[in-house]
mmCIF file of C-alpha atoms in Angstrom:
data_model
loop_
_atom_site.group_PDB
_atom_site.id
_atom_site.type_symbol
_atom_site.label_atom_id
_atom_site.label_comp_id
_atom_site.label_asym_id
_atom_site.label_seq_id
_atom_site.Cartn_x
_atom_site.Cartn_y
_atom_site.Cartn_z
ATOM 1 C CA UNK A 257 113.534 17.311 -15.649
ATOM 2 C CA UNK A 258 111.308 14.502 -16.784
ATOM 3 C CA UNK A 259 111.637 12.694 -13.423
ATOM 4 C CA UNK A 260 110.598 15.824 -11.512
ATOM 5 C CA UNK A 261 107.614 16.338 -13.798
ATOM 6 C CA UNK A 262 106.502 12.780 -13.298
ATOM 7 C CA UNK A 263 106.906 13.140 -9.562
ATOM 8 C CA UNK A 264 104.844 16.344 -9.542
ATOM 9 C CA UNK A 265 102.097 14.636 -11.515
ATOM 10 C CA UNK A 266 102.126 11.674 -9.136
ATOM 11 C CA UNK A 267 102.117 13.754 -5.982
ATOM 12 C CA UNK A 268 99.906 16.487 -7.318
ATOM 13 C CA UNK A 269 100.690 20.087 -7.842
ATOM 14 C CA UNK A 270 100.201 21.969 -4.594
ATOM 15 C CA UNK A 271 99.378 25.114 -6.481
ATOM 16 C CA UNK A 272 96.769 23.569 -8.614
ATOM 17 C CA UNK A 273 93.075 23.313 -7.685
ATOM 18 C CA UNK A 274 92.110 19.715 -7.141
ATOM 19 C CA UNK A 275 88.954 20.157 -9.208
ATOM 20 C CA UNK A 276 91.115 21.176 -12.139
ATOM 21 C CA UNK A 277 93.001 17.958 -12.147
ATOM 22 C CA UNK A 278 92.816 15.764 -15.183
ATOM 23 C CA UNK A 279 90.657 12.730 -15.059
ATOM 24 C CA UNK A 280 86.989 11.830 -15.481
ATOM 25 C CA UNK A 281 84.580 13.950 -13.435
ATOM 26 C CA UNK A 282 81.371 12.751 -11.713
ATOM 27 C CA UNK A 283 78.535 11.621 -14.004
ATOM 28 C CA UNK A 284 75.472 13.945 -14.150
ATOM 29 C CA UNK A 285 72.509 12.845 -11.982
ATOM 30 C CA UNK A 286 69.199 11.795 -13.653
ATOM 31 C CA UNK A 287 67.136 11.979 -10.418
ATOM 32 C CA UNK A 288 65.232 15.129 -11.371
ATOM 33 C CA UNK A 289 64.323 13.761 -14.812
ATOM 34 C CA UNK A 290 63.237 10.434 -13.282
ATOM 35 C CA UNK A 291 60.959 12.177 -10.793
ATOM 36 C CA UNK A 292 59.288 14.245 -13.556
ATOM 37 C CA UNK A 293 58.770 11.160 -15.657
ATOM 38 C CA UNK A 294 57.121 9.348 -12.748
ATOM 39 C CA UNK A 295 54.815 12.304 -12.050
ATOM 40 C CA UNK A 296 53.854 12.485 -15.694
ATOM 41 C CA UNK A 297 53.147 8.734 -15.713
ATOM 42 C CA UNK A 298 51.083 9.028 -12.577
ATOM 43 C CA UNK A 299 49.035 11.868 -14.079
ATOM 44 C CA UNK A 300 48.461 9.887 -17.246
ATOM 45 C CA UNK A 301 47.557 6.815 -15.270
ATOM 46 C CA UNK A 302 45.082 8.869 -13.040
ATOM 47 C CA UNK A 303 43.355 10.305 -16.098
ATOM 48 C CA UNK A 304 43.188 6.931 -17.732
ATOM 49 C CA UNK A 305 41.794 5.322 -14.562
ATOM 50 C CA UNK A 306 39.117 7.976 -14.207
ATOM 51 C CA UNK A 307 38.160 7.586 -17.818
ATOM 52 C CA UNK A 308 37.930 3.783 -17.424
ATOM 53 C CA UNK A 309 35.731 4.239 -14.306
ATOM 54 C CA UNK A 310 33.407 6.518 -16.250
ATOM 55 C CA UNK A 311 33.173 4.054 -19.132
ATOM 56 C CA UNK A 312 32.509 1.161 -16.738
ATOM 57 C CA UNK A 313 29.744 3.172 -14.986
ATOM 58 C CA UNK A 314 28.168 4.081 -18.310
ATOM 59 C CA UNK A 315 28.291 0.451 -19.491
ATOM 60 C CA UNK A 316 26.899 -0.736 -16.125
ATOM 61 C CA UNK A 317 23.997 1.764 -16.324
ATOM 62 C CA UNK A 318 22.996 0.647 -19.828
ATOM 63 C CA UNK A 319 23.312 -2.976 -18.790
ATOM 64 C CA UNK A 320 21.236 -2.446 -15.641
ATOM 65 C CA UNK A 321 18.553 -0.231 -17.301
ATOM 66 C CA UNK A 322 16.548 -3.166 -18.797
ATOM 67 C CA UNK A 323 16.689 -4.917 -15.459
ATOM 68 C CA UNK A 324 15.363 -1.822 -13.662
ATOM 69 C CA UNK A 325 12.615 -1.429 -16.224
ATOM 70 C CA UNK A 326 11.656 -5.087 -15.848
ATOM 71 C CA UNK A 327 11.550 -4.780 -12.067
ATOM 72 C CA UNK A 328 9.419 -1.641 -12.318
ATOM 73 C CA UNK A 329 6.953 -3.345 -14.641
ATOM 74 C CA UNK A 330 6.669 -6.376 -12.357
ATOM 75 C CA UNK A 331 6.094 -4.183 -9.330
ATOM 76 C CA UNK A 332 3.478 -2.177 -11.219
ATOM 77 C CA UNK A 333 1.689 -5.394 -12.260
ATOM 78 C CA UNK A 334 1.731 -6.684 -8.647
ATOM 79 C CA UNK A 335 0.375 -3.373 -7.349
ATOM 80 C CA UNK A 336 -2.345 -3.282 -10.022
ATOM 81 C CA UNK A 337 -3.360 -6.946 -9.511
ATOM 82 C CA UNK A 338 -3.222 -7.219 -5.720
ATOM 83 C CA UNK A 339 -2.933 -3.786 -4.112
ATOM 84 C CA UNK A 340 -4.328 -0.711 -5.842
ATOM 85 C CA UNK A 341 -5.401 0.519 -9.258
ATOM 86 C CA UNK A 342 -6.214 3.924 -10.629
ATOM 87 C CA UNK A 343 -9.509 4.511 -12.476
ATOM 88 C CA UNK A 344 -10.758 7.492 -14.408
ATOM 89 C CA UNK A 345 -14.320 8.830 -13.814
ATOM 90 C CA UNK A 346 -16.038 8.886 -17.254
ATOM 91 C CA UNK A 347 -19.351 10.572 -16.388
ATOM 92 C CA UNK A 348 -21.200 12.833 -13.935
ATOM 93 C CA UNK A 349 -23.299 10.058 -12.349
ATOM 94 C CA UNK A 350 -21.419 10.389 -9.025
ATOM 95 C CA UNK A 351 -21.529 14.183 -8.719
ATOM 96 C CA UNK A 352 -20.766 15.975 -6.471
ATOM 97 C CA UNK A 353 -18.719 13.272 -4.753
ATOM 98 C CA UNK A 354 -16.766 12.645 -7.981
ATOM 99 C CA UNK A 355 -16.432 14.793 -11.078
ATOM 100 C CA UNK A 356 -15.873 13.678 -14.633
ATOM 101 C CA UNK A 357 -12.184 13.326 -15.212
ATOM 102 C CA UNK A 358 -11.265 12.580 -11.605
ATOM 103 C CA UNK A 359 -8.781 9.824 -10.918
ATOM 104 C CA UNK A 360 -9.545 7.558 -7.958
ATOM 105 C CA UNK A 361 -7.422 4.861 -6.358
ATOM 106 C CA UNK A 362 -9.229 1.586 -5.782
ATOM 107 C CA UNK A 363 -8.279 -0.779 -2.979
ATOM 108 C CA UNK A 364 -7.865 -4.316 -4.353
ATOM 109 C CA UNK A 365 -5.973 -5.767 -1.364
ATOM 110 C CA UNK A 366 -8.645 -6.183 1.284
ATOM 111 C CA UNK A 367 -10.987 -8.353 -0.847
ATOM 112 C CA UNK A 368 -8.131 -10.940 -0.969
ATOM 113 C CA UNK A 369 -8.557 -11.279 2.815
ATOM 114 C CA UNK A 370 -12.275 -11.810 2.662
ATOM 115 C CA UNK A 371 -13.458 -8.236 2.953
ATOM 116 C CA UNK A 372 -16.918 -7.723 1.378
ATOM 117 C CA UNK A 373 -18.477 -4.521 0.072
ATOM 118 C CA UNK A 374 -20.434 -2.617 2.723
ATOM 119 C CA UNK A 375 -23.291 -0.140 2.574
ATOM 120 C CA UNK A 376 -22.163 3.390 1.806
ATOM 121 C CA UNK A 377 -18.943 2.479 0.091
ATOM 122 C CA UNK A 378 -18.099 3.729 -3.397
ATOM 123 C CA UNK A 379 -17.074 0.739 -5.500
ATOM 124 C CA UNK A 380 -15.860 0.022 -8.984
ATOM 125 C CA UNK A 381 -17.355 -3.023 -10.654
ATOM 126 C CA UNK A 382 -17.451 -4.749 -14.008
ATOM 127 C CA UNK A 383 -20.532 -4.357 -16.163
ATOM 128 C CA UNK A 384 -22.901 -7.103 -14.986
ATOM 129 C CA UNK A 385 -24.222 -7.353 -18.556
ATOM 130 C CA UNK A 386 -26.227 -4.875 -20.576
ATOM 131 C CA UNK A 387 -25.573 -1.817 -18.451
ATOM 132 C CA UNK A 388 -23.092 -0.188 -20.830
ATOM 133 C CA UNK A 389 -24.045 -1.767 -24.136
ATOM 134 C CA UNK A 390 -21.305 -3.128 -26.447
ATOM 135 C CA UNK A 391 -17.678 -2.589 -25.529
ATOM 136 C CA UNK A 392 -15.977 0.092 -27.603
ATOM 137 C CA UNK A 393 -13.112 -0.970 -29.779
ATOM 138 C CA UNK A 394 -9.595 0.086 -28.756
ATOM 139 C CA UNK A 395 -7.936 2.831 -30.729
ATOM 140 C CA UNK A 396 -5.501 1.768 -33.452
ATOM 141 C CA UNK A 397 -2.072 3.014 -34.383
ATOM 142 C CA UNK A 398 0.726 4.086 -32.102
ATOM 143 C CA UNK A 399 -1.583 5.908 -29.687
ATOM 144 C CA UNK A 400 -3.707 2.763 -29.201
ATOM 145 C CA UNK A 401 -0.608 0.625 -28.692
ATOM 146 C CA UNK A 402 0.807 3.055 -26.099
ATOM 147 C CA UNK A 403 -2.514 3.215 -24.243
ATOM 148 C CA UNK A 404 -2.801 -0.610 -24.222
ATOM 149 C CA UNK A 405 0.723 -0.938 -22.831
ATOM 150 C CA UNK A 406 0.183 1.688 -20.114
ATOM 151 C CA UNK A 407 -3.223 0.223 -19.178
ATOM 152 C CA UNK A 408 -1.638 -3.195 -18.973
ATOM 153 C CA UNK A 409 0.605 -2.019 -16.096
ATOM 154 C CA UNK A 410 -2.120 0.132 -14.544
ATOM 155 C CA UNK A 411 -0.869 3.620 -15.540
ATOM 156 C CA UNK A 412 -3.854 4.420 -17.792
ATOM 157 C CA UNK A 413 -7.435 3.190 -18.006
ATOM 158 C CA UNK A 414 -8.059 0.777 -20.856
ATOM 159 C CA UNK A 415 -10.208 1.948 -23.735
ATOM 160 C CA UNK A 416 -12.004 -1.432 -23.628
ATOM 161 C CA UNK A 417 -12.714 -1.508 -19.904
ATOM 162 C CA UNK A 418 -16.371 -1.998 -19.097
ATOM 163 C CA UNK A 419 -16.314 -0.717 -15.512
ATOM 164 C CA UNK A 420 -18.731 1.413 -13.575
ATOM 165 C CA UNK A 421 -18.504 3.270 -10.284
ATOM 166 C CA UNK A 422 -21.498 3.671 -7.906
ATOM 167 C CA UNK A 423 -22.332 3.759 -4.207
ATOM 168 C CA UNK A 424 -23.505 0.611 -2.467
ATOM 169 C CA UNK A 425 -26.934 1.230 -0.957
ATOM 170 C CA UNK A 426 -27.857 -2.287 0.211
ATOM 171 C CA UNK A 427 -26.118 -5.650 0.499
ATOM 172 C CA UNK A 428 -27.232 -9.260 0.455
ATOM 173 C CA UNK A 429 -30.092 -9.943 2.912
ATOM 174 C CA UNK A 430 -31.274 -6.297 2.976
ATOM 175 C CA UNK A 431 -34.630 -4.995 1.850
ATOM 176 C CA UNK A 432 -34.460 -1.713 -0.010
ATOM 177 C CA UNK A 433 -37.272 0.553 -1.140
ATOM 178 C CA UNK A 434 -37.988 4.144 -2.159
ATOM 179 C CA UNK A 435 -41.401 5.704 -2.527
ATOM 180 C CA UNK A 436 -41.946 8.662 -4.801
ATOM 181 C CA UNK A 437 -41.022 11.837 -3.029
ATOM 182 C CA UNK A 438 -39.658 9.907 -0.041
ATOM 183 C CA UNK A 439 -36.281 8.685 1.183
ATOM 184 C CA UNK A 440 -34.463 5.523 0.377
ATOM 185 C CA UNK A 441 -35.143 2.965 3.075
ATOM 186 C CA UNK A 442 -32.906 -0.002 3.955
ATOM 187 C CA UNK A 443 -34.425 -2.597 6.277
ATOM 188 C CA UNK A 444 -37.126 -0.077 7.135
ATOM 189 C CA UNK A 445 -34.591 2.617 8.145
ATOM 190 C CA UNK A 446 -34.643 5.882 6.128
ATOM 191 C CA UNK A 447 -31.244 7.057 4.889
ATOM 192 C CA UNK A 448 -30.127 10.658 5.297
ATOM 193 C CA UNK A 449 -28.346 11.203 1.995
ATOM 194 C CA UNK A 450 -28.050 14.987 2.205
ATOM 195 C CA UNK A 451 -24.288 14.554 2.843
ATOM 196 C CA UNK A 452 -23.533 13.374 -0.741
ATOM 197 C CA UNK A 453 -26.702 13.618 -2.838
ATOM 198 C CA UNK A 454 -26.432 16.021 -5.771
ATOM 199 C CA UNK A 455 -28.097 19.326 -4.958
ATOM 200 C CA UNK A 456 -31.711 19.528 -6.304
ATOM 201 C CA UNK A 457 -31.989 15.711 -6.674
ATOM 202 C CA UNK A 458 -34.546 13.593 -4.835
ATOM 203 C CA UNK A 459 -33.494 10.264 -3.327
ATOM 204 C CA UNK A 460 -35.532 8.237 -5.812
ATOM 205 C CA UNK A 461 -35.150 10.610 -8.773
ATOM 206 C CA UNK A 462 -37.970 9.717 -11.129
ATOM 207 C CA UNK A 463 -37.705 5.972 -10.415
ATOM 208 C CA UNK A 464 -39.387 4.847 -7.175
ATOM 209 C CA UNK A 465 -38.802 1.195 -6.499
ATOM 210 C CA UNK A 466 -39.309 -1.656 -4.072
ATOM 211 C CA UNK A 467 -39.455 -3.092 -1.612
ATOM 212 C CA UNK A 468 -36.803 -5.395 -3.070
ATOM 213 C CA UNK A 469 -35.037 -8.155 -1.141
ATOM 214 C CA UNK A 470 -31.351 -8.267 -2.166
ATOM 215 C CA UNK A 471 -30.095 -11.862 -2.703
ATOM 216 C CA UNK A 472 -27.012 -13.020 -0.791
ATOM 217 C CA UNK A 473 -23.802 -12.129 -2.567
ATOM 218 C CA UNK A 474 -25.334 -9.277 -4.516
ATOM 219 C CA UNK A 475 -25.496 -5.445 -4.181
ATOM 220 C CA UNK A 476 -27.950 -2.623 -4.912
ATOM 221 C CA UNK A 477 -25.996 0.365 -6.210
ATOM 222 C CA UNK A 478 -26.952 3.892 -7.057
ATOM 223 C CA UNK A 479 -25.191 7.052 -8.278
ATOM 224 C CA UNK A 480 -25.042 10.209 -6.110
ATOM 225 C CA UNK A 481 -26.414 12.223 -9.057
ATOM 226 C CA UNK A 482 -29.754 10.392 -9.103
ATOM 227 C CA UNK A 483 -31.153 12.179 -12.163
ATOM 228 C CA UNK A 484 -27.994 11.402 -14.181
ATOM 229 C CA UNK A 485 -27.180 7.829 -13.180
ATOM 230 C CA UNK A 486 -28.273 4.620 -14.914
ATOM 231 C CA UNK A 487 -27.941 2.425 -11.858
ATOM 232 C CA UNK A 488 -29.772 -0.515 -10.306
ATOM 233 C CA UNK A 489 -33.102 1.309 -10.655
ATOM 234 C CA UNK A 490 -32.890 1.159 -14.447
ATOM 235 C CA UNK A 491 -31.863 -2.446 -14.859
ATOM 236 C CA UNK A 492 -34.461 -4.393 -12.865
ATOM 237 C CA UNK A 493 -35.569 -6.092 -16.044
ATOM 238 C CA UNK A 494 -32.152 -7.682 -16.587
ATOM 239 C CA UNK A 495 -30.687 -10.787 -15.017
ATOM 240 C CA UNK A 496 -30.066 -10.181 -11.386
ATOM 241 C CA UNK A 497 -32.980 -7.690 -11.124
ATOM 242 C CA UNK A 498 -30.670 -4.646 -11.150
ATOM 243 C CA UNK A 499 -28.291 -6.019 -8.531
ATOM 244 C CA UNK A 500 -24.530 -6.470 -8.975
ATOM 245 C CA UNK A 501 -22.696 -9.642 -7.979
ATOM 246 C CA UNK A 502 -19.938 -9.179 -5.388
ATOM 247 C CA UNK A 503 -17.724 -11.183 -7.696
ATOM 248 C CA UNK A 504 -17.922 -8.356 -10.214
ATOM 249 C CA UNK A 505 -16.593 -5.785 -7.714
ATOM 250 C CA UNK A 506 -13.044 -4.657 -8.567
ATOM 251 C CA UNK A 507 -12.565 -2.842 -5.235
ATOM 252 C CA UNK A 508 -13.510 0.067 -3.142
ATOM 253 C CA UNK A 509 -12.548 3.620 -4.226
ATOM 254 C CA UNK A 510 -10.744 5.126 -1.246
ATOM 255 C CA UNK A 511 -8.968 8.224 -2.510
ATOM 256 C CA UNK A 512 -9.416 10.959 -5.117
ATOM 257 C CA UNK A 513 -5.830 11.154 -6.383
ATOM 258 C CA UNK A 514 -6.217 13.634 -9.239
ATOM 259 C CA UNK A 515 -6.534 16.556 -9.753
ATOM 260 C CA UNK A 516 -4.419 17.644 -6.804
ATOM 261 C CA UNK A 517 -6.857 20.366 -5.725
ATOM 262 C CA UNK A 518 -9.574 17.715 -5.296
ATOM 263 C CA UNK A 519 -7.393 15.228 -3.396
ATOM 264 C CA UNK A 520 -9.353 13.623 -0.565
ATOM 265 C CA UNK A 521 -10.589 10.357 0.927
ATOM 266 C CA UNK A 522 -13.959 8.687 0.256
ATOM 267 C CA UNK A 523 -15.239 7.624 3.660
ATOM 268 C CA UNK A 524 -18.546 5.861 4.369
ATOM 269 C CA UNK A 525 -21.225 8.475 5.282
ATOM 270 C CA UNK A 526 -22.333 8.509 8.923
ATOM 271 C CA UNK A 527 -25.937 7.862 7.903
ATOM 272 C CA UNK A 528 -25.115 4.185 7.133
ATOM 273 C CA UNK A 529 -23.879 3.582 10.690
ATOM 274 C CA UNK A 530 -27.399 2.833 12.044
ATOM 275 C CA UNK A 531 -28.620 0.613 9.216
ATOM 276 C CA UNK A 532 -28.680 -2.955 10.440
ATOM 277 C CA UNK A 533 -26.459 -1.989 13.394
ATOM 278 C CA UNK A 534 -28.408 -4.149 15.859
ATOM 279 C CA UNK A 535 -28.096 -7.233 13.760
ATOM 280 C CA UNK A 536 -24.393 -6.717 13.065
ATOM 281 C CA UNK A 537 -23.558 -5.932 16.664
ATOM 282 C CA UNK A 538 -25.275 -9.018 18.013
ATOM 283 C CA UNK A 539 -22.757 -11.419 16.423
ATOM 284 C CA UNK A 540 -19.620 -9.967 17.886
ATOM 285 C CA UNK A 541 -21.284 -9.552 21.288
ATOM 286 C CA UNK A 542 -22.414 -13.169 21.315
ATOM 287 C CA UNK A 543 -18.960 -14.355 20.300
ATOM 288 C CA UNK A 544 -17.435 -12.195 23.075
ATOM 289 C CA UNK A 545 -19.718 -13.692 25.734
ATOM 290 C CA UNK A 546 -19.131 -17.240 24.407
ATOM 291 C CA UNK A 547 -15.366 -16.730 24.585
ATOM 292 C CA UNK A 548 -15.430 -15.002 27.991
ATOM 293 C CA UNK A 549 -17.437 -17.664 29.807
ATOM 294 C CA UNK A 550 -14.865 -20.555 29.599
ATOM 295 C CA UNK A 551 -12.024 -18.087 30.501
ATOM 296 C CA UNK A 552 -13.834 -16.990 33.636
ATOM 297 C CA UNK A 553 -14.537 -20.610 34.632
ATOM 298 C CA UNK A 554 -10.928 -21.641 34.098
ATOM 299 C CA UNK A 555 -9.661 -18.716 36.142
ATOM 300 C CA UNK A 556 -12.070 -19.453 38.981
ATOM 301 C CA UNK A 557 -11.042 -23.120 39.011
ATOM 302 C CA UNK A 558 -7.384 -22.115 39.156
ATOM 303 C CA UNK A 559 -7.981 -19.748 42.086
ATOM 304 C CA UNK A 560 -9.875 -22.445 43.987
ATOM 305 C CA UNK A 561 -7.018 -24.884 43.454
ATOM 306 C CA UNK A 562 -4.465 -22.406 44.693
ATOM 307 C CA UNK A 563 -6.583 -21.646 47.795
ATOM 308 C CA UNK A 564 -6.817 -25.391 48.527
ATOM 309 C CA UNK A 565 -3.057 -25.907 48.223
ATOM 310 C CA UNK A 566 -2.344 -22.928 50.453
ATOM 311 C CA UNK A 567 -4.748 -24.071 53.261
ATOM 312 C CA UNK A 568 -2.928 -25.489 56.389
ATOM 313 C CA UNK A 569 -3.139 -29.231 57.142
ATOM 314 C CA UNK A 570 -5.366 -30.087 60.105
ATOM 315 C CA UNK A 571 -3.430 -30.096 63.372
ATOM 316 C CA UNK A 572 -0.573 -27.909 62.041
ATOM 317 C CA UNK A 573 -0.402 -24.154 62.702
ATOM 318 C CA UNK A 574 -0.684 -21.922 59.748
ATOM 319 C CA UNK A 575 2.705 -20.501 58.741
ATOM 320 C CA UNK A 576 1.401 -16.965 59.151
ATOM 321 C CA UNK A 577 0.150 -17.737 62.689
ATOM 322 C CA UNK A 578 3.761 -17.649 63.926
ATOM 323 C CA UNK A 579 4.272 -14.183 62.449
ATOM 324 C CA UNK A 580 5.932 -15.305 59.214
ATOM 325 C CA UNK A 581 4.434 -15.064 55.774
ATOM 326 C CA UNK A 582 3.921 -18.193 53.742
ATOM 327 C CA UNK A 583 6.619 -19.038 51.247
ATOM 328 C CA UNK A 584 5.872 -17.991 47.735
ATOM 329 C CA UNK A 585 6.125 -21.239 45.791
ATOM 330 C CA UNK A 586 5.615 -21.622 42.071
ATOM 331 C CA UNK A 587 1.899 -21.914 42.580
ATOM 332 C CA UNK A 588 1.683 -18.510 44.314
ATOM 333 C CA UNK A 589 3.560 -16.626 41.667
ATOM 334 C CA UNK A 590 1.423 -14.836 39.082
ATOM 335 C CA UNK A 591 1.270 -16.614 35.763
ATOM 336 C CA UNK A 592 2.373 -15.034 32.521
ATOM 337 C CA UNK A 593 -0.160 -12.459 31.456
ATOM 338 C CA UNK A 594 -1.814 -12.096 34.886
ATOM 339 C CA UNK A 595 -1.652 -8.945 36.977
ATOM 340 C CA UNK A 596 -0.699 -9.518 40.559
ATOM 341 C CA UNK A 597 -3.326 -8.543 43.027
ATOM 342 C CA UNK A 598 -2.436 -5.745 45.394
#
């Protein structure tokens, strides 16, 4: 009957599976598809982020490169001007100490602090005038421009540089001489030059000279290869009498930097240690004595004052007479820098 059918539909058919009942079923879930989309988006975002980082790094490098080059040039100029400069040896006049083609590093810092050239040092100096003749013209074209740029920052020697390198034999106030067949004498003291003189050379070569008094502020210089060096001996007819002004000195050569197998320092030979040693040692000794005398007097006065303050007053027993040590007041404590007596 229709009423029974309606009732069965309302109450449900006990013999029918509930899942087979009519009516809208549950909507399909999109959770899996949403998770996949998010992962894909994250992957795309990660790749895009890494690509952007690489692009930013590349842009930053190219933006910073000119700054880095500028800083490097400034540092090179500072080093060349105030600290150290490389020079190339153009001849054999300093053999065997230096060979043609060697690169030496020249100390330009110490002269800024008042250091003056000393006997025995190997120094680079500007042409005093007439020693090298006319300056050569710099090379043209691209090669000349590159050399000029590199020499400007100290990485290459300039084609127009008029510089020489020799050993200082005598300084201002010295008397230098060399008799034929004899040794070079400075202030009457013969120099033992066997340590650096080119084998087979004589100290004077074929140019004996002197005695010559070196003016203050000037130097007498000679090459270690005496028979192949146009040094002070050959320019006595020029202004300065063959001497070089200390103002023309670029600096002292301290290291052979190139080639690597010839790397080494350029110390002052031991033979120069005795030349003028008495005169040079007198000044520091005198200054030391002059400074020590007032210090000794001040210390003695301070000790006498402490002794007077520690003495007992007349009529009163000394504190240590009763078996107790005197109190250590401020006066009895050792002052800063003093070592307590034991």
